[in-house]
Amino acid sequence: MKKYNYDPALATGVVAAGGGLGILIPPSTIFIIYGIMTEQSVGKLFMAGVLPGILLTLSFVVTVVIWTRLRPEICERAPKATWREKVSSLTGVIETLILFVMVMGGLFVGFFTPTEAAAIGAFGTLLIALFGRNLSWRGFVRSLDETTRICCMIFVIVAGATVFGHFLAVTGIPANIGTWVSTLPLPPPVIIGLILLVYILLGCMMDALAMIMLTIPIFFPVVIALGYDPIWFGVIIVLVTAMGIITPPVGINVYIVAGVARDVPLQVIFKGATRLLMALFATAVLVILFPQIATYLPSLMK
């Protein structure tokens, strides 16, 4: 985008906001942590994120189209590509698409569990790298090292979340809060709205995983007491988390982009990212109004 002189706010904002798709479209660490803490099917959570992820992608596209139509000076038109060039440009993602369809399709029809799907995905990636001659011995060792680090991090997070959840259960805080909130003279949608507002505010100041660990043991019993679907609530949590990672003052994705695009002021990146915040908000509203967007695919799973 710098090559084609895109406006810095547009270029950096799209990258920062688009990073939120990574925690919604599977595989998602947030879904794994949520599934473990709430004892929900990780496979169903993965499938629940597919349609909202596609909807969010389309919302981003519509937002960018409207933005550039209203202010055409912020981007130059790239040279028009032929259909042959468009098709040939997709050759680099065919292997990834096949692997995604194989793993998610196997989960959907019940051929294997999420753990088995992870193993198949890892093995398939290894085969693709070997046949494509893109993997060296040094790269293989580095990938094992990074995998070990990530797994250890997740195990520590899960262990801490489990201990924290047990302590809260002993104190009776989640149950008491759930009982108190469910007896408030407010309709359930208003209570859900208040919970989501809390998540958006916390997302502005906390890391996503820390926020999930601290709040799920408190709010999950409330949601269940109100009669809402736990899979649907997991998708909503991820959507509001995606809002938090691009909103000031602690929008982690914005700071990551700022670390790469050092020539772009931080406020410019926040300006661009917050323009795409409306797409996230619109997607969350649609999923709240039409829960089937999140629950349809999981309901078809075997």
PDB file of C-alpha atoms in Angstrom:
ATOM      1  CA  MET A   1       0.000   0.000   0.000  1.00  0.00           C
ATOM      2  CA  LYS A   2       2.940   2.326   0.568  1.00  0.00           C
ATOM      3  CA  LYS A   3       4.075   1.447  -2.957  1.00  0.00           C
ATOM      4  CA  TYR A   4       0.796   2.779  -4.371  1.00  0.00           C
ATOM      5  CA  ASN A   5       0.753   5.845  -2.072  1.00  0.00           C
ATOM      6  CA  TYR A   6      -2.214   4.853   0.071  1.00  0.00           C
ATOM      7  CA  ASP A   7      -3.105   7.243   2.864  1.00  0.00           C
ATOM      8  CA  PRO A   8      -1.228   6.143   6.046  1.00  0.00           C
ATOM      9  CA  ALA A   9      -4.436   6.104   8.124  1.00  0.00           C
ATOM     10  CA  LEU A  10      -6.128   3.796   5.609  1.00  0.00           C
ATOM     11  CA  ALA A  11      -3.152   1.478   5.146  1.00  0.00           C
ATOM     12  CA  THR A  12      -2.286   1.042   8.832  1.00  0.00           C
ATOM     13  CA  GLY A  13      -5.905   1.068  10.015  1.00  0.00           C
ATOM     14  CA  VAL A  14      -6.859  -1.777   7.681  1.00  0.00           C
ATOM     15  CA  VAL A  15      -3.937  -3.899   8.873  1.00  0.00           C
ATOM     16  CA  ALA A  16      -4.642  -3.214  12.569  1.00  0.00           C
ATOM     17  CA  ALA A  17      -8.386  -3.893  12.323  1.00  0.00           C
ATOM     18  CA  GLY A  18      -7.964  -6.833   9.967  1.00  0.00           C
ATOM     19  CA  GLY A  19      -5.799  -8.512  12.590  1.00  0.00           C
ATOM     20  CA  GLY A  20      -8.956  -9.008  14.621  1.00  0.00           C
ATOM     21  CA  LEU A  21     -10.085 -11.610  12.093  1.00  0.00           C
ATOM     22  CA  GLY A  22      -7.336 -13.873  13.392  1.00  0.00           C
ATOM     23  CA  ILE A  23      -9.102 -14.404  16.720  1.00  0.00           C
ATOM     24  CA  LEU A  24     -12.504 -14.993  15.106  1.00  0.00           C
ATOM     25  CA  ILE A  25     -11.814 -17.224  12.116  1.00  0.00           C
ATOM     26  CA  PRO A  26     -10.465 -20.570  13.374  1.00  0.00           C
ATOM     27  CA  PRO A  27      -8.136 -21.707  14.700  1.00  0.00           C
ATOM     28  CA  SER A  28      -8.440 -19.188  17.547  1.00  0.00           C
ATOM     29  CA  THR A  29      -6.611 -19.205  20.874  1.00  0.00           C
ATOM     30  CA  ILE A  30      -9.421 -17.177  22.450  1.00  0.00           C
ATOM     31  CA  PHE A  31     -11.959 -19.846  21.457  1.00  0.00           C
ATOM     32  CA  ILE A  32      -9.729 -22.569  22.905  1.00  0.00           C
ATOM     33  CA  ILE A  33      -9.377 -20.774  26.248  1.00  0.00           C
ATOM     34  CA  TYR A  34     -13.093 -19.981  26.342  1.00  0.00           C
ATOM     35  CA  GLY A  35     -14.000 -23.579  25.501  1.00  0.00           C
ATOM     36  CA  ILE A  36     -11.755 -24.993  28.222  1.00  0.00           C
ATOM     37  CA  MET A  37     -12.971 -22.557  30.875  1.00  0.00           C
ATOM     38  CA  THR A  38     -16.666 -23.076  30.077  1.00  0.00           C
ATOM     39  CA  GLU A  39     -16.428 -26.791  29.143  1.00  0.00           C
ATOM     40  CA  GLN A  40     -17.815 -26.130  25.656  1.00  0.00           C
ATOM     41  CA  SER A  41     -16.874 -27.955  22.459  1.00  0.00           C
ATOM     42  CA  VAL A  42     -13.862 -26.262  20.864  1.00  0.00           C
ATOM     43  CA  GLY A  43     -14.870 -27.736  17.505  1.00  0.00           C
ATOM     44  CA  LYS A  44     -18.313 -26.125  17.716  1.00  0.00           C
ATOM     45  CA  LEU A  45     -16.745 -22.822  18.746  1.00  0.00           C
ATOM     46  CA  PHE A  46     -14.435 -22.997  15.732  1.00  0.00           C
ATOM     47  CA  MET A  47     -17.364 -23.621  13.388  1.00  0.00           C
ATOM     48  CA  ALA A  48     -19.370 -20.857  15.085  1.00  0.00           C
ATOM     49  CA  GLY A  49     -16.671 -18.340  14.163  1.00  0.00           C
ATOM     50  CA  VAL A  50     -16.717 -19.084  10.419  1.00  0.00           C
ATOM     51  CA  LEU A  51     -19.896 -17.256   9.313  1.00  0.00           C
ATOM     52  CA  PRO A  52     -19.353 -14.233  11.633  1.00  0.00           C
ATOM     53  CA  GLY A  53     -15.778 -14.103  10.355  1.00  0.00           C
ATOM     54  CA  ILE A  54     -16.957 -13.980   6.746  1.00  0.00           C
ATOM     55  CA  LEU A  55     -19.579 -11.378   7.690  1.00  0.00           C
ATOM     56  CA  LEU A  56     -16.931  -9.261   9.420  1.00  0.00           C
ATOM     57  CA  THR A  57     -14.669  -9.510   6.375  1.00  0.00           C
ATOM     58  CA  LEU A  58     -17.480  -8.273   4.137  1.00  0.00           C
ATOM     59  CA  SER A  59     -18.199  -5.461   6.628  1.00  0.00           C
ATOM     60  CA  PHE A  60     -14.567  -4.369   6.431  1.00  0.00           C
ATOM     61  CA  VAL A  61     -14.722  -4.430   2.632  1.00  0.00           C
ATOM     62  CA  VAL A  62     -17.903  -2.333   2.558  1.00  0.00           C
ATOM     63  CA  THR A  63     -16.408   0.154   5.035  1.00  0.00           C
ATOM     64  CA  VAL A  64     -13.246   0.569   2.970  1.00  0.00           C
ATOM     65  CA  VAL A  65     -15.240   0.969  -0.270  1.00  0.00           C
ATOM     66  CA  ILE A  66     -17.434   3.679   1.288  1.00  0.00           C
ATOM     67  CA  TRP A  67     -14.388   5.380   2.840  1.00  0.00           C
ATOM     68  CA  THR A  68     -12.505   5.494  -0.452  1.00  0.00           C
ATOM     69  CA  ARG A  69     -15.575   6.578  -2.434  1.00  0.00           C
ATOM     70  CA  LEU A  70     -16.133   9.514  -0.058  1.00  0.00           C
ATOM     71  CA  ARG A  71     -12.433  10.429  -0.112  1.00  0.00           C
ATOM     72  CA  PRO A  72     -10.967   9.125  -3.386  1.00  0.00           C
ATOM     73  CA  GLU A  73      -7.739  11.063  -2.811  1.00  0.00           C
ATOM     74  CA  ILE A  74      -6.625   8.704  -0.020  1.00  0.00           C
ATOM     75  CA  CYS A  75      -5.748   5.920  -2.459  1.00  0.00           C
ATOM     76  CA  GLU A  76      -4.617   5.626  -6.031  1.00  0.00           C
ATOM     77  CA  ARG A  77      -6.114   3.095  -8.384  1.00  0.00           C
ATOM     78  CA  ALA A  78      -3.778   0.151  -8.882  1.00  0.00           C
ATOM     79  CA  PRO A  79      -3.090  -1.103 -12.417  1.00  0.00           C
ATOM     80  CA  LYS A  80      -5.982  -3.251 -13.602  1.00  0.00           C
ATOM     81  CA  ALA A  81      -5.144  -6.956 -13.639  1.00  0.00           C
ATOM     82  CA  THR A  82      -6.380  -9.448 -16.212  1.00  0.00           C
ATOM     83  CA  TRP A  83      -8.376 -12.523 -15.205  1.00  0.00           C
ATOM     84  CA  ARG A  84      -5.346 -14.703 -15.967  1.00  0.00           C
ATOM     85  CA  GLU A  85      -3.226 -12.631 -13.587  1.00  0.00           C
ATOM     86  CA  LYS A  86      -5.931 -12.813 -10.898  1.00  0.00           C
ATOM     87  CA  VAL A  87      -6.185 -16.596 -11.165  1.00  0.00           C
ATOM     88  CA  SER A  88      -2.418 -17.108 -11.242  1.00  0.00           C
ATOM     89  CA  SER A  89      -2.041 -14.954  -8.119  1.00  0.00           C
ATOM     90  CA  LEU A  90      -4.165 -17.471  -6.185  1.00  0.00           C
ATOM     91  CA  THR A  91      -1.747 -20.353  -6.725  1.00  0.00           C
ATOM     92  CA  GLY A  92       0.120 -19.442  -3.554  1.00  0.00           C
ATOM     93  CA  VAL A  93      -2.956 -19.958  -1.362  1.00  0.00           C
ATOM     94  CA  ILE A  94      -4.336 -23.154  -2.898  1.00  0.00           C
ATOM     95  CA  GLU A  95      -2.411 -25.408  -0.496  1.00  0.00           C
ATOM     96  CA  THR A  96      -3.547 -23.355   2.503  1.00  0.00           C
ATOM     97  CA  LEU A  97      -7.165 -23.449   1.307  1.00  0.00           C
ATOM     98  CA  ILE A  98      -7.053 -27.229   0.830  1.00  0.00           C
ATOM     99  CA  LEU A  99      -5.579 -27.690   4.305  1.00  0.00           C
ATOM    100  CA  PHE A 100      -8.218 -25.405   5.865  1.00  0.00           C
ATOM    101  CA  VAL A 101     -11.091 -27.214   4.145  1.00  0.00           C
ATOM    102  CA  MET A 102      -9.672 -30.609   5.142  1.00  0.00           C
ATOM    103  CA  VAL A 103      -9.239 -29.707   8.820  1.00  0.00           C
ATOM    104  CA  MET A 104     -12.468 -27.739   9.268  1.00  0.00           C
ATOM    105  CA  GLY A 105     -14.441 -30.152   7.086  1.00  0.00           C
ATOM    106  CA  GLY A 106     -13.250 -33.092   9.159  1.00  0.00           C
ATOM    107  CA  LEU A 107     -14.307 -31.295  12.320  1.00  0.00           C
ATOM    108  CA  PHE A 108     -17.684 -30.414  10.839  1.00  0.00           C
ATOM    109  CA  VAL A 109     -18.637 -33.949   9.770  1.00  0.00           C
ATOM    110  CA  GLY A 110     -17.170 -35.513  12.921  1.00  0.00           C
ATOM    111  CA  PHE A 111     -14.286 -37.433  11.343  1.00  0.00           C
ATOM    112  CA  PHE A 112     -11.925 -36.294  14.110  1.00  0.00           C
ATOM    113  CA  THR A 113     -11.739 -34.268  17.299  1.00  0.00           C
ATOM    114  CA  PRO A 114     -10.157 -30.790  17.575  1.00  0.00           C
ATOM    115  CA  THR A 115      -6.962 -32.387  18.953  1.00  0.00           C
ATOM    116  CA  GLU A 116      -6.772 -34.823  16.025  1.00  0.00           C
ATOM    117  CA  ALA A 117      -7.549 -31.962  13.630  1.00  0.00           C
ATOM    118  CA  ALA A 118      -4.588 -30.022  15.029  1.00  0.00           C
ATOM    119  CA  ALA A 119      -2.303 -33.013  14.419  1.00  0.00           C
ATOM    120  CA  ILE A 120      -3.595 -33.463  10.876  1.00  0.00           C
ATOM    121  CA  GLY A 121      -3.165 -29.757  10.183  1.00  0.00           C
ATOM    122  CA  ALA A 122       0.394 -29.783  11.484  1.00  0.00           C
ATOM    123  CA  PHE A 123       1.277 -32.894   9.466  1.00  0.00           C
ATOM    124  CA  GLY A 124      -0.332 -31.461   6.334  1.00  0.00           C
ATOM    125  CA  THR A 125       1.592 -28.218   6.739  1.00  0.00           C
ATOM    126  CA  LEU A 126       4.822 -30.199   7.092  1.00  0.00           C
ATOM    127  CA  LEU A 127       4.092 -32.133   3.885  1.00  0.00           C
ATOM    128  CA  ILE A 128       3.281 -28.934   1.970  1.00  0.00           C
ATOM    129  CA  ALA A 129       6.521 -27.342   3.166  1.00  0.00           C
ATOM    130  CA  LEU A 130       8.550 -30.433   2.221  1.00  0.00           C
ATOM    131  CA  PHE A 131       7.056 -30.865  -1.244  1.00  0.00           C
ATOM    132  CA  GLY A 132       7.312 -27.146  -1.887  1.00  0.00           C
ATOM    133  CA  ARG A 133      10.966 -27.198  -0.764  1.00  0.00           C
ATOM    134  CA  ASN A 134      10.278 -24.307   1.613  1.00  0.00           C
ATOM    135  CA  LEU A 135      11.537 -26.003   4.777  1.00  0.00           C
ATOM    136  CA  SER A 136      15.139 -26.196   5.879  1.00  0.00           C
ATOM    137  CA  TRP A 137      16.465 -28.138   8.858  1.00  0.00           C
ATOM    138  CA  ARG A 138      17.065 -24.852  10.690  1.00  0.00           C
ATOM    139  CA  GLY A 139      13.523 -23.717   9.934  1.00  0.00           C
ATOM    140  CA  PHE A 140      12.129 -27.032  11.175  1.00  0.00           C
ATOM    141  CA  VAL A 141      13.990 -26.750  14.479  1.00  0.00           C
ATOM    142  CA  ARG A 142      12.856 -23.128  14.843  1.00  0.00           C
ATOM    143  CA  SER A 143       9.216 -24.126  14.253  1.00  0.00           C
ATOM    144  CA  LEU A 144       9.475 -26.810  16.962  1.00  0.00           C
ATOM    145  CA  ASP A 145      10.956 -24.248  19.352  1.00  0.00           C
ATOM    146  CA  GLU A 146       8.181 -21.720  18.679  1.00  0.00           C
ATOM    147  CA  THR A 147       5.504 -24.410  18.989  1.00  0.00           C
ATOM    148  CA  THR A 148       6.899 -25.483  22.354  1.00  0.00           C
ATOM    149  CA  ARG A 149       6.903 -21.904  23.591  1.00  0.00           C
ATOM    150  CA  ILE A 150       3.308 -21.303  22.485  1.00  0.00           C
ATOM    151  CA  CYS A 151       2.082 -24.578  23.997  1.00  0.00           C
ATOM    152  CA  CYS A 152       3.794 -23.821  27.307  1.00  0.00           C
ATOM    153  CA  MET A 153       2.233 -20.357  27.336  1.00  0.00           C
ATOM    154  CA  ILE A 154      -1.240 -21.784  26.703  1.00  0.00           C
ATOM    155  CA  PHE A 155      -0.793 -24.476  29.373  1.00  0.00           C
ATOM    156  CA  VAL A 156       0.232 -21.888  31.958  1.00  0.00           C
ATOM    157  CA  ILE A 157      -2.717 -19.682  31.012  1.00  0.00           C
ATOM    158  CA  VAL A 158      -5.155 -22.588  31.243  1.00  0.00           C
ATOM    159  CA  ALA A 159      -3.690 -23.727  34.570  1.00  0.00           C
ATOM    160  CA  GLY A 160      -3.958 -20.213  35.993  1.00  0.00           C
ATOM    161  CA  ALA A 161      -7.494 -19.805  34.677  1.00  0.00           C
ATOM    162  CA  THR A 162      -8.531 -23.151  36.181  1.00  0.00           C
ATOM    163  CA  VAL A 163      -7.096 -22.295  39.598  1.00  0.00           C
ATOM    164  CA  PHE A 164      -8.679 -18.846  39.468  1.00  0.00           C
ATOM    165  CA  GLY A 165     -12.025 -20.373  38.513  1.00  0.00           C
ATOM    166  CA  HIS A 166     -11.885 -22.811  41.429  1.00  0.00           C
ATOM    167  CA  PHE A 167     -11.096 -20.026  43.888  1.00  0.00           C
ATOM    168  CA  LEU A 168     -14.030 -18.002  42.590  1.00  0.00           C
ATOM    169  CA  ALA A 169     -16.290 -21.038  42.800  1.00  0.00           C
ATOM    170  CA  VAL A 170     -15.316 -21.556  46.449  1.00  0.00           C
ATOM    171  CA  THR A 171     -16.133 -17.933  47.276  1.00  0.00           C
ATOM    172  CA  GLY A 172     -19.506 -18.202  45.553  1.00  0.00           C
ATOM    173  CA  ILE A 173     -18.975 -14.875  43.757  1.00  0.00           C
ATOM    174  CA  PRO A 174     -19.989 -16.039  40.238  1.00  0.00           C
ATOM    175  CA  ALA A 175     -23.177 -17.696  41.496  1.00  0.00           C
ATOM    176  CA  ASN A 176     -24.110 -14.698  43.639  1.00  0.00           C
ATOM    177  CA  ILE A 177     -23.481 -12.256  40.798  1.00  0.00           C
ATOM    178  CA  GLY A 178     -25.424 -14.472  38.412  1.00  0.00           C
ATOM    179  CA  THR A 179     -28.385 -14.623  40.791  1.00  0.00           C
ATOM    180  CA  TRP A 180     -28.278 -10.887  41.430  1.00  0.00           C
ATOM    181  CA  VAL A 181     -28.067  -9.896  37.776  1.00  0.00           C
ATOM    182  CA  SER A 182     -30.726 -12.372  36.671  1.00  0.00           C
ATOM    183  CA  THR A 183     -33.151 -10.871  39.218  1.00  0.00           C
ATOM    184  CA  LEU A 184     -32.569  -7.270  38.119  1.00  0.00           C
ATOM    185  CA  PRO A 185     -35.727  -5.568  36.804  1.00  0.00           C
ATOM    186  CA  LEU A 186     -34.156  -5.314  33.346  1.00  0.00           C
ATOM    187  CA  PRO A 187     -34.860  -7.303  30.188  1.00  0.00           C
ATOM    188  CA  PRO A 188     -32.140  -9.868  29.315  1.00  0.00           C
ATOM    189  CA  PRO A 189     -30.974  -7.980  26.169  1.00  0.00           C
ATOM    190  CA  VAL A 190     -30.211  -4.906  28.317  1.00  0.00           C
ATOM    191  CA  ILE A 191     -28.173  -7.029  30.739  1.00  0.00           C
ATOM    192  CA  ILE A 192     -26.244  -8.578  27.837  1.00  0.00           C
ATOM    193  CA  GLY A 193     -25.623  -5.067  26.508  1.00  0.00           C
ATOM    194  CA  LEU A 194     -24.189  -4.000  29.872  1.00  0.00           C
ATOM    195  CA  ILE A 195     -21.920  -7.048  29.947  1.00  0.00           C
ATOM    196  CA  LEU A 196     -20.662  -6.287  26.441  1.00  0.00           C
ATOM    197  CA  LEU A 197     -20.045  -2.669  27.421  1.00  0.00           C
ATOM    198  CA  VAL A 198     -17.877  -3.905  30.289  1.00  0.00           C
ATOM    199  CA  TYR A 199     -15.914  -6.080  27.857  1.00  0.00           C
ATOM    200  CA  ILE A 200     -15.375  -3.193  25.441  1.00  0.00           C
ATOM    201  CA  LEU A 201     -14.104  -0.952  28.246  1.00  0.00           C
ATOM    202  CA  LEU A 202     -11.826  -3.690  29.621  1.00  0.00           C
ATOM    203  CA  GLY A 203     -10.563  -4.414  26.118  1.00  0.00           C
ATOM    204  CA  CYS A 204      -9.299  -0.835  25.910  1.00  0.00           C
ATOM    205  CA  MET A 205      -7.052  -1.424  28.921  1.00  0.00           C
ATOM    206  CA  MET A 206      -6.247  -5.157  29.163  1.00  0.00           C
ATOM    207  CA  ASP A 207      -4.749  -7.955  27.117  1.00  0.00           C
ATOM    208  CA  ALA A 208      -7.386 -10.188  25.530  1.00  0.00           C
ATOM    209  CA  LEU A 209      -6.344 -13.423  27.248  1.00  0.00           C
ATOM    210  CA  ALA A 210      -6.091 -11.775  30.675  1.00  0.00           C
ATOM    211  CA  MET A 211      -9.522 -10.235  30.207  1.00  0.00           C
ATOM    212  CA  ILE A 212     -11.072 -13.568  29.224  1.00  0.00           C
ATOM    213  CA  MET A 213      -9.511 -15.363  32.190  1.00  0.00           C
ATOM    214  CA  LEU A 214     -10.709 -12.796  34.714  1.00  0.00           C
ATOM    215  CA  THR A 215     -14.225 -12.221  33.445  1.00  0.00           C
ATOM    216  CA  ILE A 216     -15.539 -15.520  32.068  1.00  0.00           C
ATOM    217  CA  PRO A 217     -15.932 -17.139  35.517  1.00  0.00           C
ATOM    218  CA  ILE A 218     -18.047 -14.146  36.556  1.00  0.00           C
ATOM    219  CA  PHE A 219     -20.156 -13.417  33.487  1.00  0.00           C
ATOM    220  CA  PHE A 220     -20.626 -16.912  32.041  1.00  0.00           C
ATOM    221  CA  PRO A 221     -23.018 -18.058  34.842  1.00  0.00           C
ATOM    222  CA  VAL A 222     -25.005 -14.858  34.305  1.00  0.00           C
ATOM    223  CA  VAL A 223     -25.397 -15.547  30.590  1.00  0.00           C
ATOM    224  CA  ILE A 224     -26.444 -19.141  31.217  1.00  0.00           C
ATOM    225  CA  ALA A 225     -28.927 -18.002  33.904  1.00  0.00           C
ATOM    226  CA  LEU A 226     -30.481 -15.665  31.338  1.00  0.00           C
ATOM    227  CA  GLY A 227     -30.976 -18.583  28.948  1.00  0.00           C
ATOM    228  CA  TYR A 228     -28.477 -17.601  26.233  1.00  0.00           C
ATOM    229  CA  ASP A 229     -26.527 -20.087  24.121  1.00  0.00           C
ATOM    230  CA  PRO A 230     -22.928 -20.492  25.413  1.00  0.00           C
ATOM    231  CA  ILE A 231     -21.529 -21.004  21.889  1.00  0.00           C
ATOM    232  CA  TRP A 232     -23.191 -17.793  20.708  1.00  0.00           C
ATOM    233  CA  PHE A 233     -21.827 -15.925  23.715  1.00  0.00           C
ATOM    234  CA  GLY A 234     -18.311 -17.145  22.881  1.00  0.00           C
ATOM    235  CA  VAL A 235     -18.572 -15.565  19.425  1.00  0.00           C
ATOM    236  CA  ILE A 236     -19.839 -12.304  20.924  1.00  0.00           C
ATOM    237  CA  ILE A 237     -16.927 -12.273  23.383  1.00  0.00           C
ATOM    238  CA  VAL A 238     -14.437 -12.653  20.534  1.00  0.00           C
ATOM    239  CA  LEU A 239     -16.115  -9.851  18.562  1.00  0.00           C
ATOM    240  CA  VAL A 240     -15.963  -7.375  21.443  1.00  0.00           C
ATOM    241  CA  THR A 241     -12.379  -8.484  22.134  1.00  0.00           C
ATOM    242  CA  ALA A 242     -11.557  -7.598  18.522  1.00  0.00           C
ATOM    243  CA  MET A 243     -12.976  -4.133  19.224  1.00  0.00           C
ATOM    244  CA  GLY A 244     -10.787  -3.738  22.286  1.00  0.00           C
ATOM    245  CA  ILE A 245      -7.514  -4.507  20.476  1.00  0.00           C
ATOM    246  CA  ILE A 246      -7.892  -1.486  18.185  1.00  0.00           C
ATOM    247  CA  THR A 247      -9.376   1.090  20.583  1.00  0.00           C
ATOM    248  CA  PRO A 248      -7.304   3.560  22.640  1.00  0.00           C
ATOM    249  CA  PRO A 249      -5.524   3.817  24.966  1.00  0.00           C
ATOM    250  CA  VAL A 250      -4.218   0.221  24.895  1.00  0.00           C
ATOM    251  CA  GLY A 251      -5.136  -1.133  21.471  1.00  0.00           C
ATOM    252  CA  ILE A 252      -2.488  -3.836  21.212  1.00  0.00           C
ATOM    253  CA  ASN A 253      -2.871  -4.310  17.431  1.00  0.00           C
ATOM    254  CA  VAL A 254      -2.345  -0.594  16.892  1.00  0.00           C
ATOM    255  CA  TYR A 255       0.912  -0.655  18.839  1.00  0.00           C
ATOM    256  CA  ILE A 256       2.092  -3.699  16.868  1.00  0.00           C
ATOM    257  CA  VAL A 257       1.444  -1.904  13.576  1.00  0.00           C
ATOM    258  CA  ALA A 258       3.172   1.201  14.972  1.00  0.00           C
ATOM    259  CA  GLY A 259       6.225  -0.934  15.680  1.00  0.00           C
ATOM    260  CA  VAL A 260       6.389  -1.918  12.003  1.00  0.00           C
ATOM    261  CA  ALA A 261       5.303   1.376  10.396  1.00  0.00           C
ATOM    262  CA  ARG A 262       7.619   3.561  12.469  1.00  0.00           C
ATOM    263  CA  ASP A 263       7.139   6.544  10.157  1.00  0.00           C
ATOM    264  CA  VAL A 264       3.380   6.733  10.882  1.00  0.00           C
ATOM    265  CA  PRO A 265       2.324   8.577  14.080  1.00  0.00           C
ATOM    266  CA  LEU A 266       0.357   6.517  16.592  1.00  0.00           C
ATOM    267  CA  GLN A 267      -2.662   8.822  16.470  1.00  0.00           C
ATOM    268  CA  VAL A 268      -2.883   8.345  12.698  1.00  0.00           C
ATOM    269  CA  ILE A 269      -3.064   4.550  13.121  1.00  0.00           C
ATOM    270  CA  PHE A 270      -5.741   4.887  15.806  1.00  0.00           C
ATOM    271  CA  LYS A 271      -7.666   7.222  13.499  1.00  0.00           C
ATOM    272  CA  GLY A 272      -7.654   4.683  10.695  1.00  0.00           C
ATOM    273  CA  ALA A 273      -8.473   1.725  12.934  1.00  0.00           C
ATOM    274  CA  THR A 274     -11.389   3.437  14.655  1.00  0.00           C
ATOM    275  CA  ARG A 275     -13.019   4.109  11.282  1.00  0.00           C
ATOM    276  CA  LEU A 276     -13.220   0.339  10.857  1.00  0.00           C
ATOM    277  CA  LEU A 277     -14.580  -0.038  14.383  1.00  0.00           C
ATOM    278  CA  MET A 278     -18.071   0.594  13.014  1.00  0.00           C
ATOM    279  CA  ALA A 279     -17.777  -2.562  10.892  1.00  0.00           C
ATOM    280  CA  LEU A 280     -16.992  -4.573  14.019  1.00  0.00           C
ATOM    281  CA  PHE A 281     -19.882  -2.965  15.887  1.00  0.00           C
ATOM    282  CA  ALA A 282     -22.307  -3.635  13.023  1.00  0.00           C
ATOM    283  CA  THR A 283     -21.236  -7.291  12.850  1.00  0.00           C
ATOM    284  CA  ALA A 284     -21.707  -7.711  16.610  1.00  0.00           C
ATOM    285  CA  VAL A 285     -25.187  -6.161  16.415  1.00  0.00           C
ATOM    286  CA  LEU A 286     -26.170  -8.508  13.573  1.00  0.00           C
ATOM    287  CA  VAL A 287     -24.944 -11.568  15.487  1.00  0.00           C
ATOM    288  CA  ILE A 288     -26.877 -10.406  18.561  1.00  0.00           C
ATOM    289  CA  LEU A 289     -30.066  -9.807  16.566  1.00  0.00           C
ATOM    290  CA  PHE A 290     -29.666 -13.007  14.534  1.00  0.00           C
ATOM    291  CA  PRO A 291     -27.961 -15.623  16.737  1.00  0.00           C
ATOM    292  CA  GLN A 292     -28.326 -18.195  13.947  1.00  0.00           C
ATOM    293  CA  ILE A 293     -25.311 -16.584  12.249  1.00  0.00           C
ATOM    294  CA  ALA A 294     -23.167 -18.076  15.015  1.00  0.00           C
ATOM    295  CA  THR A 295     -25.181 -21.178  15.904  1.00  0.00           C
ATOM    296  CA  TYR A 296     -26.190 -22.524  12.467  1.00  0.00           C
ATOM    297  CA  LEU A 297     -22.987 -24.372  11.545  1.00  0.00           C
ATOM    298  CA  PRO A 298     -22.438 -25.835  15.048  1.00  0.00           C
ATOM    299  CA  SER A 299     -26.029 -27.133  15.025  1.00  0.00           C
ATOM    300  CA  LEU A 300     -25.216 -29.183  11.886  1.00  0.00           C
ATOM    301  CA  MET A 301     -22.162 -30.846  13.410  1.00  0.00           C
ATOM    302  CA  LYS A 302     -22.258 -34.520  14.288  1.00  0.00           C
TER     303      LYS A 302
END
